[in-house]
XYZ file of C-alpha atoms in Angstrom:
647
model
C -13.188 -3.152 5.780
C -11.179 -5.504 3.579
C -14.250 -6.775 1.758
C -14.632 -5.566 -1.839
C -18.103 -6.103 -3.232
C -18.396 -7.974 -6.484
C -19.862 -5.536 -8.957
C -21.554 -8.308 -10.914
C -23.270 -9.720 -7.815
C -24.234 -6.217 -6.774
C -26.098 -5.597 -10.009
C -27.886 -8.941 -9.786
C -29.128 -8.162 -6.287
C -30.712 -4.844 -7.224
C -34.372 -5.096 -7.999
C -36.354 -1.893 -8.335
C -38.858 -1.299 -5.536
C -41.490 1.219 -4.647
C -39.071 2.731 -2.155
C -37.039 4.505 -4.857
C -36.302 8.171 -4.165
C -34.663 10.828 -6.308
C -32.711 13.940 -5.460
C -31.761 16.518 -8.082
C -29.331 19.404 -7.987
C -30.770 22.950 -8.138
C -29.980 23.156 -11.871
C -31.376 19.658 -12.523
C -28.174 18.287 -14.084
C -27.287 15.944 -11.221
C -29.740 13.191 -10.283
C -29.185 10.915 -7.287
C -31.378 7.807 -7.164
C -31.784 6.035 -3.816
C -33.440 2.651 -3.312
C -33.494 -0.585 -1.333
C -32.716 -3.856 -3.082
C -34.416 -7.152 -2.338
C -32.028 -7.804 0.552
C -32.974 -4.557 2.249
C -29.632 -2.986 1.328
C -29.585 0.767 0.587
C -28.348 1.466 -2.938
C -27.750 4.679 -4.860
C -26.670 5.877 -8.300
C -25.605 9.249 -9.715
C -26.273 10.642 -13.207
C -25.073 13.895 -14.750
C -27.011 15.251 -17.736
C -28.501 11.785 -18.093
C -25.088 10.071 -18.234
C -24.230 7.530 -15.513
C -21.461 8.689 -13.213
C -21.782 6.267 -10.311
C -23.496 3.028 -11.233
C -25.817 1.373 -8.667
C -23.725 1.026 -5.517
C -24.186 -0.060 -1.914
C -24.557 1.978 1.249
C -24.716 0.979 4.891
C -22.911 0.721 8.217
C -22.188 -2.168 10.540
C -21.611 -1.420 14.219
C -21.084 -3.578 17.277
C -24.698 -2.810 18.134
C -26.493 -3.432 14.841
C -25.852 -4.546 11.265
C -27.278 -1.690 9.217
C -26.054 -2.969 5.865
C -29.085 -5.132 5.051
C -32.563 -6.070 6.236
C -33.577 -2.408 6.320
C -36.895 -0.803 5.485
C -37.645 2.809 4.583
C -39.304 4.491 7.564
C -39.757 7.915 5.970
C -37.886 10.772 4.415
C -37.322 14.504 4.737
C -36.489 16.961 1.971
C -35.376 20.574 2.103
C -33.431 23.252 0.292
C -30.082 24.282 1.767
C -28.795 27.845 1.459
C -25.639 28.899 3.235
C -23.539 32.023 2.773
C -20.165 32.307 4.460
C -16.890 34.211 4.264
C -13.557 32.378 4.507
C -10.341 34.111 3.496
C -8.124 31.012 3.735
C -9.592 28.970 0.860
C -9.862 29.324 -2.906
C -13.007 31.488 -2.753
C -13.459 34.076 -0.029
C -17.248 34.525 -0.336
C -19.295 31.360 -0.841
C -22.990 31.011 -1.586
C -23.819 27.338 -1.155
C -27.102 26.078 -2.582
C -28.126 22.444 -2.520
C -31.086 20.141 -2.211
C -31.156 17.652 0.642
C -32.806 14.258 1.029
C -32.698 12.369 4.320
C -33.835 8.736 4.161
C -34.850 7.169 7.483
C -34.208 3.437 7.769
C -35.558 0.989 10.311
C -34.616 -2.541 11.250
C -36.956 -4.858 13.106
C -39.360 -1.963 13.519
C -36.836 0.470 15.066
C -35.435 3.518 13.277
C -31.657 3.191 13.628
C -30.095 4.858 10.570
C -30.511 8.031 8.556
C -28.624 8.536 5.310
C -28.308 12.218 4.437
C -27.772 13.196 0.802
C -26.905 16.624 -0.617
C -26.820 17.639 -4.275
C -25.460 21.017 -5.412
C -24.818 21.996 -9.019
C -21.359 20.374 -8.948
C -21.332 17.998 -5.997
C -23.042 15.068 -4.336
C -22.413 14.255 -0.694
C -23.743 11.697 1.731
C -23.171 10.644 5.314
C -24.649 8.287 7.882
C -26.412 9.378 11.047
C -26.550 6.604 13.627
C -29.335 6.620 16.203
C -29.518 5.026 19.675
C -30.839 1.493 19.961
C -32.936 1.327 23.088
C -30.762 2.294 26.019
C -27.564 1.795 24.008
C -26.116 5.246 23.358
C -22.587 4.387 22.174
C -21.235 2.181 19.411
C -18.124 1.129 17.541
C -18.321 1.289 13.754
C -17.015 -2.015 12.414
C -17.210 -1.132 8.739
C -18.856 1.139 6.199
C -20.407 -0.275 3.077
C -19.921 2.800 0.903
C -19.124 1.800 -2.659
C -18.684 3.574 -5.988
C -19.396 1.559 -9.113
C -17.713 3.021 -12.207
C -18.008 2.009 -15.847
C -15.466 -0.129 -17.649
C -14.201 2.836 -19.676
C -12.897 4.754 -16.649
C -9.477 6.402 -16.464
C -7.895 7.026 -13.068
C -5.592 9.679 -11.580
C -4.748 8.275 -8.157
C -2.188 8.471 -5.353
C -1.348 5.009 -3.943
C -1.518 4.597 -0.183
C 1.909 3.741 1.241
C 2.589 0.736 3.413
C 2.503 1.721 7.099
C 5.745 2.069 9.059
C 7.905 2.443 5.949
C 9.881 5.343 4.469
C 11.971 7.819 6.439
C 12.050 6.832 10.134
C 8.961 4.650 9.565
C 6.755 7.731 9.129
C 4.506 6.473 6.289
C 1.725 6.803 5.384
C 1.852 10.574 4.997
C 0.146 11.095 1.619
C 3.504 11.537 -0.113
C 3.588 9.179 -3.085
C 3.586 9.866 -6.809
C 0.274 9.784 -8.647
C -0.434 7.246 -11.354
C -1.986 9.189 -14.229
C -4.216 8.064 -17.093
C -4.296 4.575 -15.610
C -6.948 1.884 -15.990
C -9.623 1.446 -13.352
C -10.017 -1.488 -10.999
C -6.511 -1.542 -9.549
C -5.731 -1.212 -5.852
C -2.566 0.871 -5.783
C 0.269 -0.965 -4.083
C -2.286 -3.260 -2.466
C -3.426 -0.745 0.142
C -5.753 1.450 -1.895
C -5.506 5.170 -2.518
C -5.322 8.398 -0.561
C -7.926 11.104 -1.060
C -8.758 12.966 -3.186
C -9.272 10.457 -6.013
C -9.829 11.687 -9.584
C -11.510 9.710 -12.362
C -12.649 10.286 -15.912
C -15.696 8.146 -16.593
C -18.108 8.287 -19.535
C -16.382 11.532 -20.628
C -17.134 13.127 -17.260
C -14.665 14.135 -14.562
C -15.337 12.747 -11.069
C -13.535 13.552 -7.803
C -14.171 11.392 -4.730
C -13.078 12.547 -1.282
C -14.361 13.127 2.249
C -14.781 16.088 4.565
C -15.681 16.866 8.157
C -13.263 14.380 9.715
C -12.400 15.240 13.315
C -11.621 13.468 16.558
C -15.023 11.776 16.524
C -14.038 9.469 13.668
C -11.100 8.174 11.664
C -9.942 9.251 8.224
C -10.515 6.839 5.347
C -9.012 5.700 2.056
C -10.376 4.188 -1.148
C -9.958 0.543 -2.096
C -10.235 -0.534 -5.733
C -11.264 -3.767 -7.439
C -12.122 -4.773 -10.970
C -15.450 -6.360 -11.849
C -17.048 -7.952 -14.871
C -18.794 -4.803 -16.061
C -16.557 -2.120 -14.620
C -14.812 -1.254 -11.369
C -15.994 -0.957 -7.800
C -14.298 1.281 -5.257
C -15.097 1.228 -1.560
C -14.271 3.195 1.572
C -11.846 1.627 4.019
C -10.703 2.478 7.511
C -6.983 2.879 8.370
C -4.646 -0.100 8.393
C -3.900 -1.825 11.729
C -0.144 -1.283 11.327
C -0.481 2.519 11.309
C 0.809 4.374 14.384
C 3.210 1.494 15.043
C 0.213 -0.802 15.470
C -1.148 1.255 18.352
C -4.863 2.046 18.493
C -7.946 0.598 16.879
C -8.942 1.145 13.268
C -12.642 1.159 14.199
C -14.012 4.521 15.371
C -16.183 4.801 18.475
C -19.166 7.147 18.530
C -21.650 8.523 21.045
C -25.208 8.293 19.699
C -26.835 10.006 17.968
C -23.881 10.980 15.811
C -22.931 11.369 12.154
C -20.014 10.095 10.135
C -17.926 12.421 7.963
C -19.329 13.364 4.565
C -18.333 11.371 1.500
C -18.147 13.765 -1.461
C -18.371 13.416 -5.231
C -17.651 16.343 -7.537
C -18.605 15.916 -11.186
C -18.470 17.944 -14.394
C -17.914 17.847 -18.127
C -14.558 19.606 -17.687
C -12.195 20.126 -14.764
C -13.950 23.411 -13.970
C -16.144 21.960 -11.226
C -13.194 20.051 -9.767
C -11.031 23.182 -9.566
C -13.733 25.541 -8.369
C -15.693 23.357 -5.927
C -15.937 24.406 -2.276
C -17.735 21.234 -1.158
C -15.068 20.396 1.439
C -16.019 23.585 3.300
C -19.731 23.838 2.413
C -20.641 20.803 4.528
C -18.873 21.722 7.773
C -19.110 24.472 10.383
C -16.589 26.250 12.641
C -15.876 24.405 15.885
C -14.769 27.499 17.775
C -14.192 31.213 17.316
C -10.726 32.563 16.552
C -9.030 33.824 19.703
C -7.232 36.584 17.785
C -7.606 38.255 14.419
C -5.429 35.868 12.416
C -3.571 37.365 9.470
C -1.899 35.706 6.507
C 0.909 36.275 4.067
C 4.299 35.253 2.729
C 7.424 34.027 4.434
C 10.841 32.453 3.891
C 12.602 29.390 5.310
C 16.225 28.414 5.161
C 15.887 24.633 5.447
C 14.768 23.939 1.862
C 18.054 25.352 0.534
C 20.437 25.071 3.496
C 19.071 21.948 5.269
C 19.664 21.199 8.974
C 22.923 23.124 9.315
C 21.122 26.362 8.409
C 19.095 26.164 11.608
C 21.417 28.386 13.622
C 20.895 31.813 15.104
C 22.977 33.806 12.619
C 21.406 32.205 9.536
C 17.886 32.623 10.881
C 18.650 36.262 11.631
C 19.827 36.624 8.032
C 16.519 35.169 6.848
C 14.648 37.608 9.080
C 16.464 40.435 7.304
C 15.668 38.759 3.984
C 11.960 38.553 4.796
C 12.000 42.168 5.911
C 13.630 43.208 2.621
C 10.880 41.402 0.700
C 8.128 42.872 2.865
C 7.221 39.364 4.030
C 5.356 38.505 7.184
C 7.311 35.565 8.617
C 10.261 33.191 8.779
C 9.788 29.473 9.367
C 12.461 28.183 11.750
C 12.673 24.490 10.953
C 13.746 21.338 12.813
C 16.456 21.186 15.484
C 16.093 24.775 16.624
C 15.697 23.556 20.207
C 19.269 22.223 20.286
C 21.003 24.323 17.609
C 19.561 27.676 18.700
C 17.873 27.085 22.048
C 14.805 28.557 23.691
C 16.495 31.656 25.082
C 17.974 32.667 21.739
C 14.661 31.937 19.969
C 13.162 34.566 22.250
C 15.971 36.916 21.205
C 15.388 36.067 17.538
C 11.666 36.704 17.928
C 12.327 40.136 19.447
C 14.705 40.975 16.614
C 12.203 39.771 14.016
C 9.450 41.858 15.601
C 11.654 44.937 15.329
C 11.822 44.245 11.577
C 8.082 43.675 11.227
C 8.534 39.899 10.900
C 7.180 37.003 12.971
C 8.326 33.415 13.487
C 6.796 30.004 12.810
C 8.467 27.186 14.768
C 8.791 23.539 13.670
C 7.769 20.732 16.032
C 7.827 16.949 15.900
C 4.383 15.528 16.699
C 5.998 12.372 17.926
C 5.163 10.500 21.020
C 4.865 6.834 20.182
C 4.151 6.301 16.497
C 7.391 6.474 14.485
C 11.133 6.953 14.774
C 11.499 10.551 13.526
C 14.410 11.895 15.614
C 14.294 15.636 14.945
C 13.449 17.973 17.801
C 11.644 19.464 19.521
C 10.006 16.121 20.409
C 7.389 15.162 23.006
C 5.975 18.685 23.091
C 2.844 18.236 20.977
C 1.574 14.750 21.879
C 0.545 15.413 25.487
C -1.811 18.131 26.626
C 0.205 19.354 29.618
C 3.497 19.687 27.754
C 1.732 21.114 24.700
C -0.091 23.890 26.547
C 3.005 24.787 28.534
C 4.986 25.055 25.293
C 2.272 27.124 23.636
C 2.109 29.481 26.600
C 5.855 30.061 26.186
C 5.356 30.714 22.468
C 2.617 33.234 23.215
C 4.916 35.098 25.613
C 7.722 35.004 23.032
C 5.470 36.460 20.306
C 5.543 33.416 18.020
C 3.059 33.502 15.097
C 2.494 29.806 14.601
C 3.761 26.244 14.451
C 4.544 23.634 11.829
C 3.956 20.159 13.290
C 5.477 17.202 11.444
C 5.709 13.388 11.348
C 2.269 12.120 12.275
C 1.497 8.443 12.463
C -1.601 7.548 10.441
C -5.333 8.066 10.130
C -6.775 6.274 13.168
C -9.300 8.036 15.361
C -6.836 8.825 18.138
C -4.567 10.549 15.597
C -7.495 12.628 14.315
C -8.089 13.596 17.943
C -4.451 14.715 18.210
C -4.824 16.989 15.174
C -7.944 18.489 16.715
C -6.351 18.893 20.140
C -3.291 20.656 18.701
C -5.486 23.046 16.742
C -7.823 23.739 19.661
C -5.018 24.358 22.137
C -3.084 26.487 19.636
C -6.107 28.717 19.186
C -6.207 29.329 22.942
C -2.743 30.851 22.614
C -3.309 32.700 19.319
C -1.138 30.360 17.222
C -1.652 29.358 13.610
C -0.975 25.748 12.626
C 0.605 24.066 9.595
C 0.835 20.262 9.438
C 3.515 18.246 7.612
C 4.103 14.525 7.257
C 0.384 14.319 7.747
C -3.063 13.452 6.512
C -5.178 15.394 4.029
C -7.080 18.349 5.502
C -10.780 17.576 5.360
C -12.680 20.854 5.675
C -10.335 22.056 8.400
C -9.938 25.620 7.118
C -13.578 26.256 8.082
C -13.726 23.918 11.086
C -10.622 25.316 12.799
C -10.070 29.078 12.267
C -6.336 28.886 13.084
C -5.622 26.028 10.667
C -3.488 27.219 7.750
C -2.520 24.281 5.550
C -1.246 20.719 5.381
C 1.491 19.185 3.278
C -0.083 15.793 2.331
C 1.789 15.847 -0.984
C 5.277 15.207 -2.368
C 6.349 18.756 -1.564
C 9.408 20.872 -2.306
C 11.785 19.017 0.029
C 11.808 16.204 -2.527
C 13.197 18.626 -5.112
C 16.202 19.128 -2.845
C 16.718 15.408 -2.291
C 16.152 14.069 -5.817
C 17.149 15.168 -9.301
C 14.421 12.866 -10.577
C 11.836 14.942 -8.730
C 13.345 18.090 -10.252
C 13.064 16.504 -13.699
C 9.354 15.841 -13.034
C 8.586 19.081 -11.232
C 6.309 20.439 -13.951
C 4.441 17.143 -14.305
C 3.759 17.049 -10.583
C 2.796 20.716 -10.538
C 0.225 20.064 -13.249
C -1.070 17.147 -11.160
C -1.399 18.828 -7.765
C -3.253 21.770 -9.300
C -6.093 19.489 -10.399
C -6.142 16.941 -7.574
C -4.535 17.548 -4.167
C -4.938 21.321 -3.998
C -8.585 21.310 -5.105
C -9.873 20.017 -1.748
C -7.675 21.845 0.758
C -4.804 24.258 1.303
C -1.453 22.749 0.297
C 1.776 23.692 2.053
C 4.232 23.017 -0.763
C 7.038 25.449 0.071
C 8.201 25.996 -3.491
C 8.729 28.823 -5.989
C 12.503 28.805 -5.664
C 14.584 31.116 -7.841
C 17.852 29.335 -7.090
C 19.341 27.335 -9.946
C 20.431 24.646 -7.491
C 19.027 23.371 -4.204
C 22.115 24.270 -2.237
C 23.193 27.289 -0.215
C 26.049 27.911 -2.683
C 23.599 27.892 -5.611
C 26.245 26.027 -7.589
C 25.707 22.324 -6.838
C 23.105 19.848 -5.684
C 19.797 19.063 -7.381
C 19.356 21.326 -10.394
C 16.098 23.099 -11.093
C 15.046 22.604 -14.713
C 11.892 24.703 -14.576
C 12.000 28.385 -15.454
C 11.776 31.453 -13.268
C 8.341 32.178 -14.730
C 7.306 28.653 -13.721
C 8.255 29.603 -10.146
C 6.065 32.712 -10.342
C 3.182 30.748 -11.817
C 3.165 28.150 -9.035
C 3.019 30.947 -6.460
C -0.441 31.565 -7.947
C -1.437 28.008 -8.825
C -0.618 26.492 -5.406
C -3.111 27.776 -2.852
C -2.346 28.353 0.821
C -3.056 31.466 2.868
C 0.444 31.319 4.378
C 3.219 30.595 1.893
C 6.812 29.988 2.960
C 8.552 30.241 -0.383
C 11.862 28.540 -1.201
C 13.630 31.813 -1.887
C 17.148 32.547 -0.630
C 18.878 35.820 0.321
C 21.180 35.566 -2.682
C 18.114 35.877 -4.935
C 18.033 39.603 -4.163
C 21.069 39.951 -6.429
C 21.238 36.831 -8.625
C 17.579 36.500 -9.662
C 15.905 38.748 -12.251
C 14.584 41.934 -10.667
C 11.168 41.419 -12.293
C 10.904 37.970 -10.666
C 11.799 39.264 -7.197
C 9.397 42.183 -7.569
C 6.612 39.773 -8.529
C 7.334 37.562 -5.521
C 7.192 40.632 -3.294
C 3.723 41.498 -4.561
C 1.950 38.184 -5.172
C -0.865 37.628 -2.642
C -1.551 34.450 -0.682
C -5.288 34.921 -0.158
C -7.789 34.893 -2.994
C -11.340 35.996 -3.690
C -12.028 33.608 -6.525
C -10.544 30.881 -8.711
C -11.452 30.077 -12.314
C -10.452 27.061 -14.368
C -9.277 28.071 -17.837
C -7.623 24.972 -19.315
C -5.467 21.986 -18.553
C -5.077 18.267 -18.017
C -3.601 16.456 -14.995
C 0.135 15.927 -15.401
C 0.294 17.778 -18.733
C -0.496 21.475 -18.366
C -2.547 23.785 -16.127
C -3.968 27.274 -16.596
C -6.021 28.920 -13.829
C -7.032 32.441 -12.874
C -7.242 33.814 -9.336
C -8.432 37.212 -8.140
C -7.333 39.237 -5.140
C -9.223 42.441 -4.508
C -9.576 44.105 -7.907
C -6.542 42.353 -9.413
C -6.424 39.145 -11.435
C -3.565 36.712 -11.906
C -3.721 34.180 -14.735
C -1.055 31.487 -14.336
C -0.055 28.528 -16.464
C 2.618 25.809 -16.508
C 3.459 23.050 -18.978
C 5.035 19.591 -18.606
C 4.574 18.387 -22.197
C 7.195 18.235 -24.911
C 5.080 20.397 -27.175
C 4.593 24.071 -26.417
C 1.122 24.999 -25.197
C -0.282 27.874 -27.213
C -3.644 29.327 -26.259
C -5.820 32.354 -26.933
C -7.092 33.076 -23.440
C -10.148 35.126 -22.574
C -9.103 36.955 -19.435
C -11.673 36.996 -16.605
C -12.958 40.475 -15.845
C -11.684 41.981 -19.119
C -14.366 42.967 -21.623
C -12.396 45.121 -24.052
C -8.870 46.092 -24.970
C -6.703 46.476 -21.877
C -3.006 46.724 -21.052
C -1.764 43.835 -18.892
C 1.588 42.667 -17.536
C 2.841 39.460 -19.147
C 5.535 37.229 -17.656
C 6.553 34.599 -20.193
C 9.357 32.304 -21.370
C 11.030 31.941 -24.721
C 12.020 28.541 -26.123
C 15.192 28.491 -24.021
C 13.198 29.142 -20.810
C 14.534 32.664 -20.512
C 11.818 34.747 -18.928
C 10.811 38.356 -19.318
C 8.276 40.908 -18.155
C 6.497 43.204 -20.575
C 3.312 45.206 -21.035
C 0.969 43.938 -23.733
C -2.547 44.746 -24.878
C -5.420 42.318 -25.119
C -7.558 42.295 -28.230
C -10.954 44.002 -28.297
C -12.571 40.882 -26.809
C -10.249 40.848 -23.802
C -8.141 37.970 -25.122
C -4.419 37.369 -25.138
C -2.200 34.816 -26.856
C 0.104 32.897 -24.543
C 2.844 30.376 -25.230
C 4.164 27.991 -22.555
C 7.199 25.818 -23.411
C 7.971 22.597 -21.562
C 9.025 23.294 -17.951
C 8.055 26.906 -18.470
C 5.278 29.140 -17.288
C 3.178 32.176 -17.975
C 1.562 34.767 -15.724
C -0.760 37.557 -16.784
C -1.325 40.242 -14.142
C -3.883 43.021 -14.453
């Protein structure tokens, strides 16, 4: 997977043949062209409104059974329309109507059909995957490499998250999708030498393009994107995990039973960021793997660790946070690392009974670790083996635990994907919801696994506690995650603090420089069906009453999302609906104040709305205002500030 194809040589090898096929989106704006070049290599290109998005690029798979990257011939094709309607309360849009056109190209080698490439085109997305077929009596294979490339024009700007070197960082836990994005960068680079984590955002030919993948489970590995410059542009390619991941344990090459399909590779494209923000492609292409064992519910919670760190994980402090959650009307408390030694199993049972009496449930933190890194926090060796895991989950079920947060995974190899799937599957048997941290990107998991809640896979709120530099760049990162990481899957960020300082005393430590309204806005902008906010009991008396009241009421599940305005790393304005209520939220990282006349979704005439806004000194307020007769409102967002309109 280390090979990067020369874009210049690729173009020279592509001669048009009679085998060329085309697939268009239902609205006709997206056109996917599929062909074979003179070497028998499958090639494709993507246009949007007649403008090239992906230049002619290679496709193909090499296995230990057959080289299906060249010498192929077209053995037929199938075409159909795809219509799927589904309900999913844990993503950005609760009711989805998915419409797409599908083209399946059948390829043969030496007279035997061995490979299908399936293409889908909706009005905002293109997706493709490989279906590998048995060769004679051979019904299993190992995938050696994928030849999936993306040729982009020379005038392409990138917004990418570099892949970290394996076995680096805290307790050798990298990579865990926790590096800073490079924004407005030139194309053709390769991160820190190891490519980029998904999702990957580009602006090419004045079009926005998001590349990612979905449908990854224990039958395959997760992938990354490698970059290289070329004479006439840049060429990006898919790559399997690095050998050093998981402490060097396990193969990087996935094994498959045949027939079987790879995960989907997805491309979302549009003239603005609207399609990027609103796409549901990660969920459209997958299906549930099992039924929920219980009627899972969702909502808000608190956790002491983000403010009080390890020492806060004691019985008395967790009981105080239970009372705090109860006072807010919240659903849960997340009991973080070291509870096994600093509280103990018996007292966790006592805490769970007390919480239940207050209408609150518990999430418990676990270390995933078995053999892949040095993370020392406990409980350890409870999630990596099936016997210990199911015994632990049976205890949690008896104790009335709501869910688990499993941390410190080891990489993206196939055996690690199997561990994610096994944890989720076993947890469902015991009615437990699952959050992952120190982990990979979720790839359609909200629909695949009904008890999956969210993954971190981002530089989350803990970094605000540890680094003043991260606090100084909080707004910039917030405006980045809104348009990249959080667009493809639920993001467990753990933010929206109202403390002035990340310390239990609220008088020292890393200082928050964003406003209280910023905190409210990110509670709307950052999507996850279960949100453990970084609030503290002292906020009941030292935070503005209007801010606390908002945080009591803000939902965590949404019917719809709408892009209104923004630019990665600069500012973001979105709207989300819950039931018959709308929340418009915006934040700003730029020196200059963002001033906009916003047309509010669902408002057709003059209407009274609640406005939360900041003045130039980042002092927030709540007031009732009226829209104009066209349902518009003027908003002003200073640097590090926010705005929320509720109606």
